[in-house]
Short mmCIF file of C-alpha atoms and ligand atoms in Angstrom, two decimals:
data_model
loop_
_atom_site.label_atom_id
_atom_site.label_comp_id
_atom_site.label_asym_id
_atom_site.label_seq_id
_atom_site.Cartn_x
_atom_site.Cartn_y
_atom_site.Cartn_z
CA UNK A 9 0.00 0.00 0.00
CA UNK A 10 1.26 3.49 -0.80
CA UNK A 11 2.05 5.64 2.20
CA UNK A 12 -0.59 8.26 3.02
CA UNK A 13 0.52 11.70 1.96
CA UNK A 14 1.39 13.56 5.13
CA UNK A 15 -0.78 16.64 4.83
CA UNK A 16 -4.18 17.87 5.95
CA UNK A 17 -6.82 17.72 3.23
CA UNK A 18 -10.53 18.45 3.51
CA UNK A 19 -12.72 17.14 0.70
CA UNK A 20 -16.06 17.37 2.54
CA UNK A 21 -17.44 18.79 5.73
CA UNK A 22 -16.29 16.92 8.83
CA UNK A 23 -17.91 14.47 9.34
CA UNK A 24 -18.51 13.78 5.63
CA UNK A 25 -21.56 12.05 4.12
CA UNK A 26 -20.17 8.51 4.33
CA UNK A 27 -19.26 8.98 7.98
CA UNK A 28 -22.71 10.39 8.67
CA UNK A 29 -24.34 7.35 7.03
CA UNK A 30 -22.16 4.95 9.02
CA UNK A 31 -22.91 6.89 12.17
CA UNK A 32 -26.63 6.32 11.65
CA UNK A 33 -25.97 2.60 11.35
CA UNK A 34 -23.81 2.70 14.45
CA UNK A 35 -26.58 4.35 16.44
CA UNK A 36 -28.94 1.57 15.44
CA UNK A 37 -26.62 -1.26 16.48
CA UNK A 38 -24.33 -0.03 19.25
CA UNK A 39 -24.96 0.46 22.94
CA UNK A 40 -25.46 4.13 23.70
CA UNK A 41 -22.88 3.98 26.50
CA UNK A 42 -20.03 3.90 23.99
CA UNK A 43 -19.04 7.52 23.44
CA UNK A 44 -17.13 9.08 20.55
CA UNK A 45 -14.98 12.19 20.31
CA UNK A 46 -15.27 12.74 16.57
CA UNK A 47 -17.89 10.74 14.64
CA UNK A 48 -15.64 10.10 11.65
CA UNK A 49 -15.07 6.60 10.26
CA UNK A 50 -11.51 5.73 9.34
CA UNK A 51 -10.28 4.14 6.13
CA UNK A 52 -6.54 4.20 6.83
CA UNK A 53 -4.14 5.88 9.23
CA UNK A 54 -0.40 6.34 9.38
CA UNK A 55 2.23 8.80 10.52
CA UNK A 56 0.37 11.92 11.61
CA UNK A 57 -2.62 11.45 9.30
CA UNK A 58 -6.00 9.72 9.56
CA UNK A 59 -7.67 9.16 6.19
CA UNK A 60 -11.44 8.96 6.60
CA UNK A 61 -14.03 7.17 4.46
CA UNK A 62 -14.87 10.44 2.68
CA UNK A 63 -11.25 10.95 1.59
CA UNK A 64 -10.49 13.64 4.17
CA UNK A 65 -7.00 13.64 5.69
CA UNK A 66 -7.13 14.63 9.34
CA UNK A 67 -4.14 15.49 11.49
CA UNK A 68 -3.92 13.06 14.37
CA UNK A 69 -3.27 14.75 17.71
CA UNK A 70 -4.70 11.81 19.66
CA UNK A 71 -2.74 8.70 18.64
CA UNK A 72 -5.79 6.70 19.72
CA UNK A 73 -5.18 8.10 23.25
CA UNK A 74 -1.38 7.79 23.39
CA UNK A 75 -1.21 4.42 21.67
CA UNK A 76 0.14 4.81 18.12
CA UNK A 77 3.33 6.64 19.06
CA UNK A 78 5.17 4.97 16.15
CA UNK A 79 2.23 5.66 13.81
CA UNK A 80 -0.86 3.54 13.17
CA UNK A 81 0.74 1.49 10.37
CA UNK A 82 4.49 1.56 10.87
CA UNK A 83 5.87 -0.80 8.17
CA UNK A 84 8.02 -2.69 10.66
CA UNK A 85 5.07 -3.25 13.02
CA UNK A 86 2.77 -4.27 10.16
CA UNK A 87 5.37 -6.67 8.76
CA UNK A 88 6.05 -8.40 12.07
CA UNK A 89 2.32 -8.63 12.89
CA UNK A 90 1.60 -10.18 9.46
CA UNK A 91 4.46 -12.62 9.90
CA UNK A 92 3.19 -13.67 13.34
CA UNK A 93 -0.40 -14.04 12.10
CA UNK A 94 0.86 -16.50 9.48
CA UNK A 95 2.73 -18.53 12.10
CA UNK A 96 -0.09 -18.60 14.70
CA UNK A 97 -2.56 -16.16 16.27
CA UNK A 98 -2.97 -17.74 19.68
CA UNK A 99 -2.08 -20.67 21.86
CA UNK A 100 -2.78 -19.13 25.29
CA UNK A 101 0.55 -18.64 27.03
CA UNK A 102 -0.84 -20.53 30.04
CA UNK A 103 -1.26 -23.62 27.83
CA UNK A 104 1.82 -23.64 25.57
CA UNK A 105 4.51 -21.00 25.45
CA UNK A 106 6.11 -18.83 22.76
CA UNK A 107 9.27 -16.78 22.74
CA UNK A 108 7.71 -13.39 21.87
CA UNK A 109 6.16 -13.19 25.36
CA UNK A 110 9.54 -13.81 26.99
CA UNK A 111 11.29 -11.28 24.72
CA UNK A 112 8.74 -8.55 25.52
CA UNK A 113 9.22 -9.24 29.23
CA UNK A 114 13.00 -9.06 28.82
CA UNK A 115 12.69 -5.74 26.96
CA UNK A 116 10.45 -4.28 29.68
CA UNK A 117 12.79 -5.50 32.41
CA UNK A 118 15.64 -3.72 30.60
CA UNK A 119 13.80 -0.49 29.73
CA UNK A 120 11.82 0.33 32.90
CA UNK A 121 13.48 2.53 35.56
CA UNK A 122 16.04 0.98 37.93
CA UNK A 123 18.70 -1.68 37.44
CA UNK A 124 17.45 -4.06 40.15
CA UNK A 125 16.38 -7.58 39.24
CA UNK A 126 12.96 -7.45 37.62
CA UNK A 127 10.16 -9.69 36.42
CA UNK A 128 7.26 -8.94 34.07
CA UNK A 129 3.78 -10.35 33.56
CA UNK A 130 1.84 -9.51 30.40
CA UNK A 131 -1.89 -8.88 30.18
CA UNK A 132 -4.25 -7.32 27.64
CA UNK A 133 -5.64 -3.95 28.75
CA UNK A 134 -4.36 -1.13 30.90
CA UNK A 135 -7.04 -1.63 33.53
CA UNK A 136 -6.07 -5.29 33.75
CA UNK A 137 -2.44 -4.32 34.37
CA UNK A 138 -3.48 -2.00 37.19
CA UNK A 139 -5.71 -4.71 38.73
CA UNK A 140 -2.84 -7.17 38.61
CA UNK A 141 -0.37 -4.71 40.12
CA UNK A 142 -2.78 -4.43 43.07
CA UNK A 143 -3.16 -8.23 43.29
CA UNK A 144 0.62 -8.62 43.35
CA UNK A 145 1.15 -5.84 45.91
CA UNK A 146 -1.54 -7.30 48.18
CA UNK A 147 -0.02 -10.75 48.03
CA UNK A 148 3.50 -9.45 48.65
CA UNK A 149 2.53 -7.25 51.61
CA UNK A 150 -0.38 -9.26 52.99
CA UNK A 151 -2.21 -5.92 53.30
CA UNK A 152 -5.54 -4.77 51.81
CA UNK A 153 -5.50 -1.00 51.24
CA UNK A 154 -4.71 0.88 48.05
CA UNK A 155 -3.98 4.60 48.03
CA UNK A 156 -4.70 6.68 44.92
CA UNK A 157 -4.72 10.37 44.05
CA UNK A 158 -7.40 12.92 43.29
CA UNK A 159 -7.86 13.33 39.49
CA UNK A 160 -6.54 9.80 38.98
CA UNK A 161 -7.58 7.62 36.06
CA UNK A 162 -6.80 3.90 36.22
CA UNK A 163 -9.54 2.23 34.15
CA UNK A 164 -13.15 1.09 33.89
CA UNK A 165 -13.21 -2.31 35.63
CA UNK A 166 -14.70 -2.52 39.11
CA UNK A 167 -11.45 -2.11 41.05
CA UNK A 168 -10.02 0.48 38.66
CA UNK A 169 -13.29 2.45 38.66
CA UNK A 170 -12.90 2.64 42.42
CA UNK A 171 -9.35 3.90 41.85
CA UNK A 172 -10.45 6.45 39.21
CA UNK A 173 -11.45 9.81 40.65
CA UNK A 174 -13.99 11.29 38.24
CA UNK A 175 -17.62 10.25 38.67
CA UNK A 176 -19.32 11.20 35.37
CA UNK A 177 -18.98 9.39 33.00
CA UNK A 178 -16.73 6.72 34.50
CA UNK A 179 -18.54 5.71 37.70
CA UNK A 180 -22.06 7.13 37.79
CA UNK A 181 -24.52 4.32 38.39
CA UNK A 182 -21.89 1.57 38.32
CA UNK A 183 -21.36 1.03 42.04
CA UNK A 184 -20.96 -0.50 44.50
CA UNK A 185 -17.23 -0.19 44.02
CA UNK A 186 -14.35 -2.28 45.28
CA UNK A 187 -13.49 -1.60 48.92
CA UNK A 188 -10.18 -0.57 50.50
CA UNK A 189 -9.41 2.20 48.01
CA UNK A 190 -8.42 5.50 49.66
CA UNK A 191 -7.89 8.83 47.94
CA UNK A 192 -5.40 11.54 48.83
CA UNK A 193 -5.23 14.99 47.21
CA UNK A 194 -3.41 15.34 43.90
CA UNK A 195 -0.67 17.98 44.10
CA UNK A 196 -2.25 19.88 41.18
CA UNK A 197 0.09 22.87 41.00
CA UNK A 198 -2.27 25.18 39.08
CA UNK A 199 -5.11 24.58 41.53
CA UNK A 200 -3.28 23.91 44.79
CA UNK A 201 -4.88 26.13 47.48
CA UNK A 202 -1.51 27.05 48.98
CA UNK A 203 0.00 27.84 45.56
CA UNK A 204 2.12 25.78 43.18
CA UNK A 205 5.29 26.32 45.24
CA UNK A 206 3.75 24.69 48.30
CA UNK A 207 1.98 21.86 46.45
CA UNK A 208 4.67 19.17 46.71
CA UNK A 209 5.23 19.57 50.41
CA UNK A 210 1.62 20.15 51.47
CA UNK A 211 0.16 17.38 49.31
CA UNK A 212 2.78 14.98 50.57
CA UNK A 213 2.05 15.97 54.19
CA UNK A 214 -1.64 15.24 53.59
CA UNK A 215 -0.85 11.86 52.06
CA UNK A 216 1.38 10.96 55.01
CA UNK A 217 -1.28 12.07 57.48
CA UNK A 218 -4.12 10.23 55.78
CA UNK A 219 -2.07 7.05 55.48
CA UNK A 220 -0.83 7.09 59.07
CA UNK A 221 -3.90 8.40 60.89
CA UNK A 222 -6.86 7.21 58.80
CA UNK A 223 -5.74 3.99 57.14
CA UNK A 224 -2.71 2.87 59.11
CA UNK A 225 0.50 2.51 57.10
CA UNK A 226 0.65 -1.16 58.09
CA UNK A 227 -2.61 -1.76 56.20
CA UNK A 228 -1.48 -0.23 52.92
CA UNK A 229 -0.41 -2.59 50.15
CA UNK A 230 0.21 -0.02 47.44
CA UNK A 231 0.28 3.63 46.53
CA UNK A 232 -0.63 3.91 42.85
CA UNK A 233 0.08 7.13 40.95
CA UNK A 234 0.35 8.32 37.36
CA UNK A 235 3.67 10.17 37.08
CA UNK A 236 1.79 12.68 34.93
CA UNK A 237 -1.97 12.45 35.40
CA UNK A 238 -3.55 11.78 32.00
CA UNK A 239 -7.34 11.74 31.77
CA UNK A 240 -7.43 13.94 34.89
CA UNK A 241 -5.94 16.84 32.94
CA UNK A 242 -2.25 16.28 32.09
CA UNK A 243 -1.31 17.30 35.60
CA UNK A 244 2.45 17.32 36.09
CA UNK A 245 3.23 16.79 39.78
CA UNK A 246 5.41 19.49 41.32
CA UNK A 247 9.12 18.61 41.48
CA UNK A 248 9.95 16.37 44.42
CA UNK A 249 6.45 15.06 45.12
CA UNK A 250 6.83 11.63 43.51
CA UNK A 251 10.24 11.11 45.13
CA UNK A 252 8.79 11.92 48.55
CA UNK A 253 5.92 9.48 48.02
CA UNK A 254 8.28 6.75 46.80
CA UNK A 255 10.55 7.26 49.85
CA UNK A 256 7.53 7.22 52.21
CA UNK A 257 6.31 3.98 50.62
CA UNK A 258 9.73 2.37 51.04
CA UNK A 259 9.92 3.44 54.66
CA UNK A 260 6.54 1.84 55.43
CA UNK A 261 6.87 -1.34 53.37
CA UNK A 262 4.27 -0.10 50.87
CA UNK A 263 4.61 -1.01 47.19
CA UNK A 264 4.92 2.14 45.06
CA UNK A 265 3.24 1.57 41.70
CA UNK A 266 3.75 4.01 38.82
CA UNK A 267 0.90 3.82 36.31
CA UNK A 268 2.84 4.66 33.12
CA UNK A 269 0.05 3.42 30.84
CA UNK A 270 -0.41 6.84 29.23
CA UNK A 271 3.05 8.33 29.91
CA UNK A 272 5.24 5.36 28.98
CA UNK A 273 7.46 4.63 26.00
CA UNK A 274 9.02 7.96 25.02
CA UNK A 275 5.78 9.98 25.14
CA UNK A 276 7.05 12.52 27.70
CA UNK A 277 10.58 12.89 26.33
CA UNK A 278 11.92 10.07 28.50
CA UNK A 279 11.33 6.36 28.06
CA UNK A 280 9.23 6.55 31.26
CA UNK A 281 7.92 9.71 32.95
CA UNK A 282 9.33 8.63 36.34
CA UNK A 283 12.80 9.21 34.90
CA UNK A 284 12.28 12.98 34.80
CA UNK A 285 12.48 12.91 38.57
CA UNK A 286 14.86 10.01 39.03
CA UNK A 287 12.09 8.03 40.71
CA UNK A 288 12.38 4.23 40.66
CA UNK A 289 8.97 2.64 41.29
CA UNK A 290 8.61 -0.85 42.75
CA UNK A 291 6.11 -1.79 40.03
CA UNK A 292 5.31 -0.12 36.70
CA UNK A 293 2.11 -0.67 34.73
CA UNK A 294 2.31 -0.19 30.96
CA UNK A 295 -0.04 -0.64 27.97
CA UNK A 296 -1.08 1.69 25.11
CA UNK A 297 2.12 2.57 23.16
CA UNK A 298 3.74 -0.73 24.18
CA UNK A 299 2.28 -2.59 21.21
CA UNK A 300 1.42 0.24 18.79
CA UNK A 301 -2.31 -0.51 18.90
CA UNK A 302 -2.40 -4.24 19.47
CA UNK A 303 -3.93 -4.97 22.89
CA UNK A 304 -1.08 -5.64 25.31
CA UNK A 305 -0.31 -4.51 28.84
CA UNK A 306 2.25 -5.34 31.48
CA UNK A 307 3.26 -5.18 35.10
CA UNK A 308 7.02 -4.95 35.55
CA UNK A 309 8.86 -4.66 38.83
CA UNK A 310 11.08 -5.90 41.60
CA UNK A 311 11.61 -9.63 41.30
CA UNK A 312 10.81 -10.34 44.95
CA UNK A 313 7.46 -8.51 44.70
CA UNK A 314 6.49 -9.93 41.30
CA UNK A 315 7.35 -13.47 42.40
CA UNK A 316 5.12 -13.30 45.49
CA UNK A 317 2.11 -14.68 43.61
CA UNK A 318 2.14 -18.47 43.29
CA UNK A 319 2.00 -20.13 39.83
CA UNK A 320 -1.53 -19.96 38.42
CA UNK A 321 -2.40 -16.76 40.27
CA UNK A 322 -1.81 -14.49 37.29
CA UNK A 323 -2.93 -14.83 33.70
CA UNK A 324 -5.78 -14.52 31.24
CA UNK A 325 -6.80 -16.24 28.01
CA UNK A 326 -5.40 -13.47 25.82
CA UNK A 327 -2.70 -12.22 28.20
CA UNK A 328 0.43 -11.53 26.15
CA UNK A 329 -1.19 -12.56 22.86
CA UNK A 330 1.54 -13.56 20.35
CA UNK A 331 0.44 -11.07 17.67
CA UNK A 332 0.46 -8.28 20.23
CA UNK A 333 3.91 -9.42 21.41
CA UNK A 334 5.24 -9.31 17.84
CA UNK A 335 3.86 -5.77 17.50
CA UNK A 336 5.46 -4.77 20.81
CA UNK A 337 8.88 -6.10 19.85
CA UNK A 338 8.70 -4.11 16.61
CA UNK A 339 7.35 -0.97 18.30
CA UNK A 340 10.03 -1.02 21.00
CA UNK A 341 12.72 -1.41 18.34
CA UNK A 342 11.28 1.50 16.37
CA UNK A 343 11.07 3.70 19.48
CA UNK A 344 14.75 3.07 20.14
CA UNK A 345 16.10 3.02 16.58
CA UNK A 346 14.16 6.09 15.42
CA UNK A 347 15.11 8.06 18.53
CA UNK A 348 11.53 8.78 19.56
CA UNK A 349 12.50 9.88 23.08
CA UNK A 350 14.45 12.71 21.48
CA UNK A 351 11.63 13.28 18.98
CA UNK A 352 9.15 13.80 21.84
CA UNK A 353 11.44 16.52 23.18
CA UNK A 354 11.60 18.15 19.75
CA UNK A 355 7.80 18.11 19.59
CA UNK A 356 7.70 19.91 22.94
CA UNK A 357 10.28 22.44 21.71
CA UNK A 358 8.11 23.15 18.64
CA UNK A 359 4.70 23.13 20.27
CA UNK A 360 5.08 24.54 23.76
CA UNK A 361 6.27 28.05 22.78
CA UNK A 362 3.41 28.27 20.27
CA UNK A 363 0.83 27.32 22.92
CA UNK A 364 2.42 29.66 25.46
CA UNK A 365 1.87 32.67 23.20
CA UNK A 366 -1.84 32.12 23.94
CA UNK A 367 -1.34 32.77 27.67
CA UNK A 368 -2.04 36.22 29.10
CA UNK A 369 -3.79 38.06 31.92
CA UNK A 370 -7.12 38.24 30.06
CA UNK A 371 -6.74 34.98 28.14
CA UNK A 372 -8.97 31.94 28.33
CA UNK A 373 -5.78 29.86 28.53
CA UNK A 374 -4.99 29.54 32.21
CA UNK A 375 -2.04 27.22 31.93
CA UNK A 376 0.07 25.37 29.35
CA UNK A 377 1.66 22.25 30.78
CA UNK A 378 2.93 18.75 30.16
CA UNK A 379 6.16 17.15 29.06
CA UNK A 380 7.44 16.06 25.68
CA UNK A 381 4.63 15.15 23.31
CA UNK A 382 2.10 15.09 26.17
CA UNK A 383 1.07 18.75 26.26
CA UNK A 384 -2.11 20.51 27.31
CA UNK A 385 -3.88 23.82 27.70
CA UNK A 386 -6.28 24.43 30.59
CA UNK A 387 -9.12 26.83 29.81
CA UNK A 388 -10.55 29.21 32.42
CA UNK A 389 -12.77 32.28 32.62
CA UNK A 390 -10.31 35.12 31.91
CA UNK A 391 -8.76 36.62 35.01
CA UNK A 392 -9.87 33.69 37.20
CA UNK A 393 -9.06 30.01 37.61
CA UNK A 394 -12.74 29.05 37.15
CA UNK A 395 -12.83 26.13 34.70
CA UNK A 396 -14.21 26.94 31.24
CA UNK A 397 -15.25 23.57 29.78
CA UNK A 398 -17.35 25.36 27.12
CA UNK A 399 -14.16 26.89 25.70
CA UNK A 400 -12.40 23.50 25.54
CA UNK A 401 -15.48 22.10 23.82
CA UNK A 402 -15.61 24.96 21.31
CA UNK A 403 -11.88 24.71 20.56
CA UNK A 404 -12.12 20.94 20.06
CA UNK A 405 -15.19 21.33 17.81
CA UNK A 406 -13.45 23.98 15.69
CA UNK A 407 -10.31 21.78 15.41
CA UNK A 408 -12.49 18.86 14.31
CA UNK A 409 -14.22 20.96 11.65
CA UNK A 410 -10.79 22.01 10.40
CA UNK A 411 -9.54 18.42 10.27
CA UNK A 412 -7.47 18.23 13.45
CA UNK A 413 -8.27 15.43 15.89
CA UNK A 414 -7.96 17.13 19.27
CA UNK A 415 -9.01 15.57 22.58
CA UNK A 416 -10.55 17.11 25.67
CA UNK A 417 -9.64 15.84 29.14
CA UNK A 418 -9.58 16.97 32.76
CA UNK A 419 -11.80 16.49 35.78
CA UNK A 420 -13.57 19.72 34.80
CA UNK A 421 -13.56 18.93 31.06
CA UNK A 422 -11.66 22.16 30.41
CA UNK A 423 -8.36 20.85 29.05
CA UNK A 424 -7.32 20.31 25.44
CA UNK A 425 -4.51 17.79 25.17
CA UNK A 426 -2.01 17.09 22.45
CA UNK A 427 -0.91 13.49 21.99
CA UNK A 428 0.46 13.38 18.45
CA UNK A 429 2.14 10.26 17.12
CA UNK A 430 5.85 10.78 17.83
CA UNK A 431 6.56 10.24 14.13
CA UNK A 432 4.46 13.25 13.08
CA UNK A 433 6.33 15.62 10.74
CA UNK A 434 7.22 19.18 11.75
CA UNK A 435 5.06 20.48 8.88
CA UNK A 436 1.94 18.63 10.04
CA UNK A 437 2.48 19.67 13.63
CA UNK A 438 2.96 23.26 12.54
CA UNK A 439 -0.28 23.15 10.54
CA UNK A 440 -2.19 21.62 13.49
CA UNK A 441 -0.84 24.24 15.88
CA UNK A 442 -2.01 26.97 13.53
CA UNK A 443 -5.52 25.48 13.58
CA UNK A 444 -5.47 25.32 17.38
CA UNK A 445 -4.23 28.90 17.70
CA UNK A 446 -7.02 30.19 15.47
CA UNK A 447 -9.59 28.09 17.30
CA UNK A 448 -8.50 29.45 20.69
CA UNK A 449 -8.59 33.04 19.41
CA UNK A 450 -12.08 32.49 17.99
CA UNK A 451 -13.33 30.89 21.19
CA UNK A 452 -11.97 33.71 23.36
N1 LIG B 18 -4.22 4.00 33.40
C1 LIG B 18 -3.04 6.15 33.22
O1 LIG B 18 -4.57 6.51 30.86
C2 LIG B 18 -6.46 4.57 29.82
C3 LIG B 18 -9.09 5.79 28.72
C4 LIG B 18 -10.05 5.94 27.62
P1 LIG B 18 -7.29 0.63 29.32
N2 LIG B 18 -6.74 5.91 29.41
C5 LIG B 18 -7.68 6.08 28.30
C6 LIG B 18 -11.46 5.67 28.10
O2 LIG B 18 -12.23 6.64 28.21
O3 LIG B 18 -11.78 4.50 28.37
C7 LIG B 18 -5.65 4.38 31.07
C8 LIG B 18 -4.74 5.37 31.53
C9 LIG B 18 -4.02 5.13 32.72
C10 LIG B 18 -5.05 3.06 32.99
C11 LIG B 18 -5.80 3.20 31.82
C12 LIG B 18 -6.71 2.10 31.40
O4 LIG B 18 -6.26 1.49 30.23
O5 LIG B 18 -6.39 -0.03 28.31
O6 LIG B 18 -8.24 1.62 28.71
O7 LIG B 18 -7.95 -0.34 30.23
#
C-alpha cells in the first residue's frame, strides 16, 4: 500500500456524508454507552494522518489516546504482525509457550526505571495491568488497602473504577465499588490552594497524614500514581512530590506503583515519565504505546514482589497474545532506533512556545503544561481560575471541523490535550498548531 501523503486535506465537511451514514448505522446497532470524540469513520491511518471514508485527511493529535506513538501502520510493526499471524494467532501462554512473550518481558525489564532484578507479567488492557499490580502488591505485603490520588484515572473495571477519581462518565450508576481504596489529594500545581510552590510539600504531608492516621501505614499494600496524570488533565506533579511518596512507601513497606500506561514509551521525552524525577517505582504498569495498537499490557517490577504470587495466580486467556507481542517487539525497536525519546522533546520544543503565546492576563488559557509530546492547555474564565469547559469544547469542535483530531480531558472537562504520534512531521504539527491557535482566538 502506498504511504498516506502527510498533509491535511478536507474534501467534505467533517464528518462527511459517508461517515454520517455509518454513524446512523452505528446508532442503530451499538450500545449508547459507547461515546465518541469525533464521529468520523476511518479508512486508513499512518504517521500523523488519519484518512477517513470520505477521503479527508485529518491530522492526528490523539494517537488513539497515546497508543500509536510509532504511527498507526508503521511498516516494521505491520510486517512483524503479518508474519506472526501466518505462524499462529494464539495458543494461550498458560497452555503452551512462545518466545515473543519472553522477549517482551526481557525488553520491559531492561527499559523500565532501575537496574534491580525485575520480572514482568503480560496482560491485555491497561485496567487489567493495574488490577494485577494491586493483586501482586496485596499478596507481597499481605495488606488490603490501596492509596490513589485525586484526578486519577486507572480504568473502567470494578477495582479500577474505584481507583479512578472522576464520577461522570466513569462511575455514575456503576457502584458498589471495590473496597479498600483510599484517595489523597493530587498535588495539582495550578489549583493547589496554597499555591504551586507549596503543592509538593503540602500534598505529601496530607498523604502521610491520611495514610498514618486514617488507614494505618501497616494496612497499605500499594500507593498507585500516574507520574503525569492523564485523563485527569495532564497534571504534572510538582518537582519532588513523587520522590517523597516513593521514599515514604519504602519506609513503610508499601509497594509504590507508577501507572505509566499513558506516559510510557518515550511519550514525555523520557522512556518513562518517572525518569524525569529520578524516581524508581517498585512496580510499573504499561499498555497503550507498548504494542502500537495491538492490545497488550504489562506489570514490571522488583523480582521479589512480582514473584510473590504463586503459579496460576496471574494470567488470562489473551494475556500476552503472540500477535500483540510481535507488535510490541517491533514498536520497541522503532522507538529506540528512530530516537523517539528525542523526537518527543523536539515536539515539545516546537509546540510549547506556540501554545504559550496564547497565555495572558485576560486569556482563556490559564495554563500550558505537560512534558514532551504530552502537552495541554487548561481553559478558564479570563482573570480567574474558574474552569471553562465550554471553551475547551468549542476549541475541540473547531479543530475537528478544520480536520485536526484534538481531545478534551480533565476532571472539569476544560483541558485540550495534544498526543500526536511521535513520528508526526514538523510540517503537520505546525499546521495543526495553527488550527489550534485560530480556534482558541475564535473561542476567546
Ligand atoms: N491508566 C493512566 O490513561 C487509559 C481511557 C479511555 P485501558 N486511558 C484512556 C477511556 O475513556 O476509556 C488508562 C490510563 C491510565 C489506565 C488506563 C486504562 O487502560 O487499556 O483503557 O484499560
